[in-house]
C-alpha cells in the first residue's frame, strides 16, 4: 500500500526551502522500511493528525536545533495528555528521525547532535524483549576494556584536548559540563601530603551548546574534590610541561579540555560527546548496539538528568562509580558517604557533611582508601 | 495582461536554466499571480514547475481571450473553465475550484467588472488595445487630439498607420475607431478607458482608492449651500470617476488639480457638471489667490507624483493658502513613507500654524518580505494639527478590510494610538503592522471580572470563578479564577455546544474545574500554583483540599478520582476540615459507601482521604487526621488491627541453620525422583527467588567467566513464567532483571544436572540444551522445547516440605487482646520465607553485605541513586565480590 501525503499541506517554506513536513514526506518510507504496514499506518496517521499541526510550515528544516526540537517533543508529549511511556518514546522518534535522516542525506558535513538520544539503532535479541536484552548490556567498562582505557589515558599527554578531557572524566567521574569547566589550576597538591593531588570540579561549568562558563553546576552537590592517583598526575604534569614549552606561558589558567591542540580554547560538552563516541568505537571497540542500549536505558531512567543523557558521560560516570563502589568496605574502605560525595550525589548520612571533605586530612584518607590497598 | 503573458512565455522558454525556481519567479513578478496565498495549493503542490507554468499560461491565455471577446453570460468563470479543459489536452486538468481561484487571482482586473466598474464596451476596447500592444502614451495623445480637433485626429491616425506592419493595420484601425466611439459617448465610458490606463501603475490600486474615497467623503459636510469648494490634488482617474458618479459634494464646487494639460483637456470636453473643474499644477497658485476658491476640504494624493520636487512645491502651495478652517487630508503610500526621510513631515511641521487641521494617511500593505501579497490592510493616520501642544497620541492605526459580500471596504473598529511620534517616524512598515497586531492581542486579552454574561460559581469558600460562554462557538469556553486582585484566565474546549444556559452552567460547575486547558495543563494545577501559598495555616474546606492537591489527585485511579469529585461537590465538601468531626465523616461515608452502593469499597475511599488529610496536616490546615481515626474505628469492628501488627512483628520469617541444612539434604535425596523440584527448591533457598522465576531458568541463562583462575557461574534473571507454566513473560521494572553469581556448593549440583540433561534430554546436542529448562520435570508443561515445571507445583512441594514433622517443630504464642493467646506457625508465612530468610542471613547474621547488595539479589529497588543508576552490579569485579560474599555465607551455613 502506498501512503500519499495530502497535497493540502505545504512541504516547503514560502521561500522554497524544505520544512519539517517536507523532510517527513521525503524520508518516511526510508526510515520505516523495516516497520510493519500496520505500524506504518499508525505513524502516518500520527504525523498527519498530531505532529504536523504543531510544526510551522514556514520554518525551514535547517533552523531546528536541539533546543527547539526538544521543546516540540515536550509540547507533543503533553498534548492531550499522552501518558503512555512507549507512545512518548515513539513520538520522540517520529520527530527526530526525519530531521536526522534528512540531514544525513543532504548535508555532507553533518555531525550527530549529542543530545539526540542514540545515534545507533538498538536491536533487541531474538525472542527477548527490550528490557531483557538491555539487562545484559554492560553499564561499565569491564576488566579488560577498563585496563585498555586506563593505559590509553595514562599516556595521553600528547593527545588533543577533547581526549585529555575524557581522561580527566575517566579518573574523576564528573559530568561533561563540569569537565569543561576545569582549568589546570584546579589540580591541587595536598599541603600536608606532597605528591598527593586532587582536582576541584563542579563550581564552574559550561552551559548547554556553548563553551562559556557559568557559575555552579547541575545541583548544589556538584562541587567536589576528587583525589587522583599519582600515575595520572604524572601524565597531567607532562602535559602541562609540554604546553608551557610550546606556548611559553604558564598554563594554569588554560582549560584542561581544549579544542584539538588550541590550548586556550575551551571545548564544550558536544565536543566531548563526539570525542567520547569516537573513543568508544576506535579504542575500546564497544559494540554499537551496547551504546545504543545505554542510550535507550537512559531515556527510561526518570531521575537521570537531561545533561547526562549521553552514553559518553554516562559510561564514564558509571565506570567510575563501579570502580569506587567495589572499594566499599565499612571497616577500612570507602563508606557510602564517600561514594556519594565522589559521585556528586546527596550524602544521606546525617553525620557527614560535604564540607568535611574540604580538609586535606580527610582527602588524604580518601586518597589512601582509593589507591593504597 | 499581454505583458503578463509575455513575461510568463519568456520564462517558460528559459526554464532550462534551473537557477530560479517558480516561487521566487512569481514573487519577483507579483502581477502574474496577485495573491499567492489563494493559489498556493497549485504553486506549492508536488507537480513539476513546467506543469504549473503551463497551467498558468493557459489560464492567462483564456483570460486574455475572455477580456477581448467579452461574453454576455454571467457565469463567465465556468465557461472559461470549459475552454480551459479544451485547451489542456497535454497536461492534467485542474479541478473547478482551483481553476477559479487561480483565474481570479491572476490579474488585477477581474473578469467580473465589479472592481473597476467598467462597462463591457470599454473592456472590449481595452482588450483590442492590449492585443496590439499599443503604448499608453499614444492612446492618450490620440484622445487629446480628439478633444482638440476631432477632424484632424482622423487624418493624423491614418498618417501614422504606415509605421505598423501591414497585417496589424486592421486591428489598429478597429481599436482606434472603438476608442473614438467611446470618446463620442458619455464621460463615464471615457473615464473607464483612462482608468485602465492609469491603474497600470504599481502605486495605485482600486481598493485603496475606495478606502480613501470613503474616508474623504465622510469628512465633507454637504448640507451647507454655496460653501467653499473642495480641492483634490493629483487624484487617480478612478477617483475622479467615482467622484463624478457618486458626487458626495453635489452642493459644492470641486477642483481637481491634474499633473498636465492632457487629461484636463480630454476630460473637460465631455464634462457636463457645473460644479466640477479641472486645473493643472501651474494654475493652482492663481486659483487659490482668489478667496472665493479657497477650499475647506483638501485631499492631497502623494502617491503618484513623478518627482519629489513637484510634490513639495504643490504641498507648499496648498499649505500657504489653506488656512483657518482648512481641513487637509494627505494620502500617501508606505513606499514613500519608507523612503521619504521625512521631507513631507518637515514641510508640514515647519509651518508652525496651529489652526490647520492636517491628517496624513498611510496605507500599509499586509505584505511581508517573503511572500508578496499586494493586499493592503493597515491604515495609519497622523493628525498634524496642534503639534506643539499635544504631541502625544497623534498617530492612530486602523485596519481596513473588504466586505466580501458587498465588495466594499470598511474600517474595523479597533483603533490604536501610538504614544511617541518620534518613534513612529523611525519605525518601518513591518514593525507598524506588528505593533497593530500586538496592540490588538493586548486588547483582546484585557479582561476583568465584570465581563458580561459572566456567572460566578463558588467551588468552595476559597475558590470561585467566573464563567462566560457564547452560544456561537462551542469551543473556548472561558472561565477565570479569582485570586485576590489578579484574575487567571484559561480557556477550555467544551465537548458539545450548549443548548441552554443551564446546560452550560452544569458543565461549568461540575466538569470544567477538572478539565485540562488547550495547552494541556490542568486547571487544578494552575489554580493551585496561584492559590496554594495563601492557604497555608488557614482553615480550608475539604473540597479545596481535594481540588488543590492535583498531584495526589492525578495519581489516583480513575474510579477513585470520580469518588473524590463526588466528595468535592457533596455536602461534606463545603465544611472546613477542622470542623468535620469523626462522627460526621463516618456517617457520611457509611451513607455513601456502605453496602458497596457506589461500586467502591469504603476502605479505598478512606485510604485516599487519609493521604489528603496528611497533606492538610503538613500545611497546617488540619490538626488531626480524622480519616485515619475513622478507619481505625471501622477496622476495630472487623478485626483487631493492632494484634495483626504484633503478630506480623513476632512471626518467625527465617529458617534456622539446622532447618536449612535439613532442606538441603532432603533436596539432595530428591534427585533422581523429583529432580526439578529439588533444583527449584535449592535455587529458591540460595537466592530467595520466586517460583515463577526459578521455573523459567533456561540453560542459556547459565553463563560463566574466569577471575584469577576461579570460574564463576552466573544466572541471568530475565524472564518469568505464569503460574501454570504455560507462558513466558517479562518483568515490569528494570531492577528485576539481574545477574546472580552462584555459590560453589550449588555449582556442583547444577553442573551435574546439566551433564544429566545433556545426555538424557538433548542427546549431547549442546545447542539444543540451551533452550531447555534448568528445573526440568518429568510431568512438566511443554513450552516450545522447554519442559516447564509449573510454579504452582513447586510452591506446593515447598509447602509440603515445611509441613514435614522435623521442620514443623516450632510454634509461637502471641498474646491476644482479650487476654488469651493466638498461635502462629512458620508455614503461615511460607510464601515469602525464602526471600526473608536470605535477607535475614545476609544483613542480620553476615557482616559482609551492604543493604543494596541484598536488595539487588532479591530484586528490590535500590535505596539511593548511586546504586540504582550508577553502580554496575553486572561488572565482573562487582560480580566477583558478590560471589565471594555469597559463597562465604553459604559455606558458613552449611558447615
Coordinates of N, CA, C and O in Angstrom, one line a residue, chain A residues 5 7-8 10 12-16 25 78 81 125 127-129 131-132 134-142 297 301 303-305 308 314 317-318 321-322 324-326 328-330 336 339-340 343 345 348, chain B residues 21 23-24 27 40-41 44-46 370-371 516 519-520 700 703 706-707 716-719 730-732 734 737-739 847-848 850-852 863-872 874-878 881:
Chain A
X5 N 0.9 11.6 1.1 CA 0.8 12.7 2.0 C -0.1 13.8 1.3 O 0.0 14.1 0.1
X7 N -1.9 16.8 -0.4 CA -1.3 18.0 -1.0 C -1.7 19.3 -0.4 O -1.1 20.3 -0.7
X8 N -2.7 19.2 0.5 CA -3.1 20.5 1.1 C -2.1 21.0 2.1 O -2.1 22.1 2.6
X10 N 1.7 22.2 3.2 CA 2.9 22.7 2.5 C 4.1 22.0 2.9 O 4.5 21.9 4.1
X12 N 7.1 22.9 1.6 CA 8.3 23.8 1.6 C 7.9 25.0 2.3 O 6.7 25.3 2.5
X13 N 8.9 25.8 2.7 CA 8.5 27.1 3.2 C 8.2 28.0 2.1 O 8.4 27.6 0.9
X14 N 7.6 29.2 2.3 CA 7.3 30.1 1.2 C 8.5 30.4 0.4 O 8.4 30.8 -0.8
X15 N 9.7 30.3 0.9 CA 10.9 30.6 0.2 C 11.4 29.4 -0.6 O 12.4 29.4 -1.3
X16 N 10.7 28.3 -0.5 CA 11.0 27.1 -1.3 C 12.0 26.2 -0.6 O 12.5 25.3 -1.2
X25 N 8.0 13.8 4.5 CA 7.5 13.3 3.2 C 8.6 12.6 2.4 O 8.4 11.5 1.9
X78 N 3.0 16.5 25.9 CA 2.0 17.0 26.9 C 0.7 17.2 26.2 O -0.4 17.4 26.8
X81 N -2.5 15.1 26.9 CA -2.0 14.1 27.9 C -1.6 12.7 27.4 O -2.3 11.8 27.6
X125 N 17.3 -8.7 21.1 CA 17.7 -10.1 20.8 C 16.5 -10.8 20.3 O 15.3 -10.5 20.7
X127 N 13.5 -13.1 20.2 CA 12.7 -13.8 21.2 C 12.8 -13.2 22.6 O 12.2 -13.7 23.5
X128 N 13.5 -12.1 22.8 CA 13.5 -11.4 24.1 C 12.9 -10.0 23.9 O 12.9 -9.5 22.8
X129 N 12.5 -9.4 25.0 CA 12.0 -8.1 24.9 C 13.1 -7.1 25.2 O 14.3 -7.5 25.5
X131 N 13.8 -5.0 27.6 CA 14.4 -4.9 28.9 C 15.4 -6.1 29.1 O 16.5 -5.9 29.7
X132 N 15.0 -7.2 28.6 CA 15.8 -8.4 28.9 C 17.1 -8.3 28.1 O 18.2 -8.7 28.6
X134 N 18.5 -5.4 27.3 CA 19.2 -4.3 27.9 C 19.9 -4.8 29.2 O 21.0 -4.3 29.5
X135 N 19.3 -5.8 29.9 CA 19.8 -6.2 31.1 C 21.2 -6.9 31.0 O 21.9 -7.1 31.9
X136 N 21.5 -7.2 29.8 CA 22.8 -7.9 29.5 C 23.9 -6.9 29.1 O 25.0 -7.3 28.9
X137 N 23.4 -5.7 28.8 CA 24.4 -4.7 28.3 C 25.2 -4.2 29.4 O 24.7 -3.8 30.4
X138 N 26.6 -4.2 29.3 CA 27.4 -3.7 30.5 C 27.2 -2.2 30.7 O 27.1 -1.5 29.7
X139 N 27.1 -1.9 31.9 CA 26.9 -0.5 32.2 C 28.3 0.1 32.6 O 28.4 1.3 32.9
X140 N 29.3 -0.7 32.7 CA 30.6 -0.2 33.0 C 31.6 -0.9 32.0 O 31.2 -1.7 31.2
X141 N 32.9 -0.5 32.0 CA 33.8 -1.0 31.0 C 34.1 -2.5 31.1 O 34.3 -3.1 30.1
X142 N 34.1 -3.0 32.2 CA 34.6 -4.4 32.3 C 36.1 -4.4 32.4 O 36.8 -3.5 32.1
X297 N 18.3 2.9 27.6 CA 18.1 2.7 29.0 C 18.0 4.1 29.7 O 17.2 4.3 30.6
X301 N 15.3 5.9 32.5 CA 15.5 6.4 33.9 C 15.1 7.8 34.1 O 15.6 8.7 33.5
X303 N 15.2 9.7 36.7 CA 16.0 10.6 37.5 C 17.3 10.9 36.9 O 18.2 11.5 37.6
X304 N 17.6 10.4 35.7 CA 18.8 10.8 35.1 C 18.7 12.2 34.5 O 17.8 12.4 33.8
X305 N 19.6 13.1 34.9 CA 19.4 14.5 34.4 C 19.5 14.5 32.9 O 20.2 13.7 32.3
X308 N 22.9 14.4 31.3 CA 23.7 13.2 31.2 C 23.1 12.2 30.3 O 23.6 11.1 30.2
X314 N 27.6 9.0 30.6 CA 27.0 8.0 31.5 C 28.0 6.8 31.7 O 28.2 6.4 32.8
X317 N 30.9 7.9 34.0 CA 30.5 8.1 35.4 C 30.1 6.8 36.0 O 30.4 6.5 37.2
X318 N 29.5 5.9 35.2 CA 29.1 4.6 35.8 C 30.4 3.8 36.1 O 30.4 3.1 37.1
X321 N 31.8 5.0 39.1 CA 31.0 4.6 40.3 C 31.3 3.2 40.6 O 31.4 2.8 41.8
X322 N 31.4 2.3 39.6 CA 31.6 0.9 39.8 C 33.0 0.7 40.4 O 33.2 -0.1 41.3
X324 N 34.8 2.8 42.2 CA 34.9 3.1 43.6 C 33.9 2.3 44.5 O 34.2 2.0 45.6
X325 N 32.8 1.9 43.8 CA 31.8 1.1 44.6 C 32.5 -0.2 45.0 O 32.2 -0.7 46.1
X326 N 33.3 -0.8 44.2 CA 34.0 -2.0 44.5 C 35.0 -1.9 45.6 O 35.4 -2.8 46.2
X328 N 34.3 -0.3 48.3 CA 33.5 0.0 49.5 C 33.8 -1.1 50.6 O 33.7 -2.3 50.3
X329 N 34.1 -0.6 51.7 CA 34.3 -1.5 52.8 C 34.0 -0.7 54.1 O 34.7 0.3 54.3
X330 N 33.1 -1.1 54.9 CA 32.7 -0.2 56.0 C 33.8 -0.2 57.1 O 33.8 0.7 58.0
X336 N 29.6 4.6 52.3 CA 28.6 5.0 51.4 C 28.7 6.6 51.2 O 28.5 7.1 50.1
X339 N 31.3 7.4 48.7 CA 30.9 7.2 47.4 C 29.9 8.3 46.9 O 30.1 8.8 45.8
X340 N 29.0 8.7 47.8 CA 28.0 9.7 47.3 C 28.7 11.0 47.1 O 28.4 11.8 46.2
X343 N 30.6 10.9 43.8 CA 29.7 10.8 42.6 C 28.9 12.1 42.6 O 28.0 12.2 41.7
X345 N 26.6 13.1 44.6 CA 25.2 12.9 45.0 C 25.0 13.5 46.4 O 26.0 13.8 47.1
X348 N 23.5 10.9 52.2 CA 22.4 10.6 53.1 C 22.7 10.6 54.5 O 21.9 10.8 55.4
Chain B
X21 N 13.7 29.3 -9.2 CA 12.5 28.4 -9.2 C 11.3 29.2 -9.3 O 11.3 30.4 -9.2
X23 N 8.6 29.7 -7.5 CA 8.1 30.6 -6.5 C 8.8 31.9 -6.4 O 8.2 32.9 -6.3
X24 N 10.1 31.8 -6.5 CA 10.9 33.1 -6.5 C 10.5 33.9 -7.7 O 10.4 35.1 -7.6
X27 N 7.3 35.5 -7.0 CA 7.5 36.6 -6.0 C 8.0 37.8 -6.6 O 7.7 38.9 -6.2
X40 N -1.9 28.9 -3.6 CA -0.7 28.1 -3.1 C -0.9 26.6 -3.3 O 0.1 25.9 -3.4
X41 N -2.1 26.2 -3.3 CA -2.3 24.7 -3.5 C -1.6 24.3 -4.7 O -1.0 23.2 -4.8
X44 N 2.5 25.3 -4.5 CA 3.3 24.5 -3.6 C 3.0 23.0 -3.8 O 3.4 22.2 -3.0
X45 N 2.3 22.6 -4.8 CA 2.0 21.2 -5.0 C 3.2 20.5 -5.5 O 4.2 21.1 -5.8
X46 N 3.0 19.2 -5.5 CA 4.2 18.3 -5.9 C 4.5 18.4 -7.4 O 5.6 18.0 -7.8
X370 N 8.8 37.8 2.5 CA 8.9 36.5 1.8 C 7.8 36.3 0.8 O 8.0 35.7 -0.2
X371 N 6.7 36.8 1.2 CA 5.5 36.4 0.4 C 4.8 37.7 0.0 O 4.0 38.3 0.8
X516 N -8.6 19.9 31.4 CA -7.3 20.5 31.1 C -7.5 21.7 30.1 O -8.5 21.7 29.4
X519 N -3.7 24.2 26.4 CA -2.3 24.0 26.4 C -1.9 22.6 27.1 O -0.8 22.2 27.1
X520 N -2.9 22.0 27.7 CA -2.6 20.7 28.3 C -2.4 20.7 29.8 O -2.4 19.6 30.4
X700 N 20.4 -21.4 28.7 CA 21.2 -20.3 28.2 C 21.3 -19.2 29.2 O 22.1 -18.2 28.9
X703 N 25.7 -18.6 32.6 CA 26.9 -18.2 31.9 C 28.1 -18.2 32.9 O 27.8 -18.4 34.2
X706 N 36.0 -16.1 34.1 CA 37.1 -16.5 34.9 C 37.7 -15.3 35.6 O 37.8 -14.3 35.0
X707 N 37.9 -15.5 36.8 CA 38.6 -14.4 37.6 C 39.7 -15.0 38.4 O 39.5 -15.8 39.3
X716 N 21.2 -15.5 34.8 CA 20.6 -14.3 34.3 C 19.1 -14.4 34.7 O 18.4 -15.3 34.2
X717 N 18.6 -13.5 35.5 CA 17.2 -13.4 35.7 C 16.6 -12.5 34.7 O 16.8 -11.3 34.8
X718 N 15.9 -13.0 33.7 CA 15.4 -12.1 32.7 C 14.0 -12.5 32.2 O 13.5 -11.9 31.3
X719 N 13.4 -13.6 32.8 CA 12.0 -13.8 32.4 C 11.4 -14.6 33.5 O 12.0 -15.1 34.4
X730 N 7.8 -11.2 30.8 CA 8.9 -10.4 31.2 C 8.5 -9.6 32.5 O 7.4 -9.8 33.0
X731 N 9.4 -8.8 32.9 CA 9.2 -8.0 34.2 C 8.8 -6.6 33.9 O 9.1 -6.0 32.9
X732 N 8.1 -6.0 34.9 CA 7.7 -4.6 34.7 C 8.8 -3.7 35.0 O 9.0 -2.7 34.3
X734 N 12.8 -2.5 35.7 CA 14.1 -3.0 35.2 C 15.0 -3.5 36.3 O 15.9 -4.3 36.0
X737 N 15.5 -7.3 36.5 CA 16.5 -8.0 35.6 C 17.8 -8.0 36.3 O 18.3 -6.9 36.6
X738 N 18.4 -9.1 36.6 CA 19.7 -9.1 37.3 C 20.5 -10.3 37.0 O 20.1 -11.3 36.3
X739 N 21.7 -10.3 37.5 CA 22.7 -11.3 37.3 C 23.2 -11.8 38.6 O 23.6 -11.0 39.4
X847 N 28.3 -10.0 58.2 CA 28.7 -8.6 58.2 C 29.1 -8.1 56.8 O 29.3 -6.9 56.7
X848 N 29.2 -9.0 55.9 CA 29.9 -8.6 54.6 C 29.0 -7.8 53.7 O 29.5 -7.0 52.9
X850 N 26.3 -5.3 52.0 CA 25.6 -4.0 52.1 C 24.2 -4.1 51.8 O 23.8 -5.0 51.1
X851 N 23.4 -3.2 52.3 CA 21.9 -3.3 52.1 C 21.6 -3.4 50.6 O 20.8 -4.2 50.2
X852 N 22.3 -2.5 49.8 CA 22.0 -2.5 48.4 C 22.4 -3.8 47.6 O 21.8 -4.1 46.6
X863 N 18.1 1.8 47.3 CA 17.6 2.9 48.2 C 18.2 4.2 47.7 O 17.6 5.3 48.1
X864 N 19.3 4.3 47.0 CA 19.8 5.6 46.6 C 20.2 5.6 45.1 O 20.4 4.5 44.5
X865 N 20.4 6.8 44.6 CA 20.8 7.0 43.2 C 22.1 6.3 42.9 O 22.3 5.8 41.7
X866 N 23.0 6.3 43.8 CA 24.3 5.7 43.5 C 24.2 4.3 43.0 O 24.7 3.9 42.0
X867 N 23.4 3.5 43.8 CA 23.3 2.1 43.4 C 22.2 1.9 42.3 O 22.4 1.0 41.5
X868 N 21.2 2.7 42.3 CA 20.1 2.4 41.3 C 20.5 2.8 39.9 O 20.2 2.2 39.0
X869 N 21.3 3.9 39.8 CA 21.6 4.4 38.5 C 23.1 4.3 38.1 O 23.4 4.3 36.9
X870 N 24.0 4.2 39.0 CA 25.4 4.3 38.7 C 26.2 3.1 38.9 O 26.9 2.6 38.0
X871 N 26.1 2.5 40.1 CA 27.0 1.3 40.4 C 26.5 0.2 39.5 O 25.3 -0.1 39.3
X872 N 27.5 -0.5 38.9 CA 27.2 -1.6 37.9 C 27.4 -2.9 38.6 O 28.5 -3.4 38.7
X874 N 26.6 -5.6 37.3 CA 26.9 -6.6 36.3 C 28.4 -6.7 35.9 O 28.9 -7.5 35.2
X875 N 29.1 -5.7 36.4 CA 30.6 -5.6 36.2 C 31.2 -6.9 36.8 O 30.8 -7.4 37.8
X876 N 32.3 -7.4 36.2 CA 32.8 -8.7 36.6 C 33.4 -8.6 38.0 O 33.3 -9.4 38.9
X877 N 34.1 -7.4 38.3 CA 34.6 -7.2 39.6 C 33.5 -7.2 40.6 O 33.6 -7.8 41.7
X878 N 32.4 -6.5 40.3 CA 31.3 -6.5 41.3 C 30.7 -7.8 41.5 O 30.4 -8.2 42.6
X881 N 33.0 -9.9 43.7 CA 32.8 -9.5 45.1 C 31.5 -10.1 45.7 O 31.5 -10.6 46.8

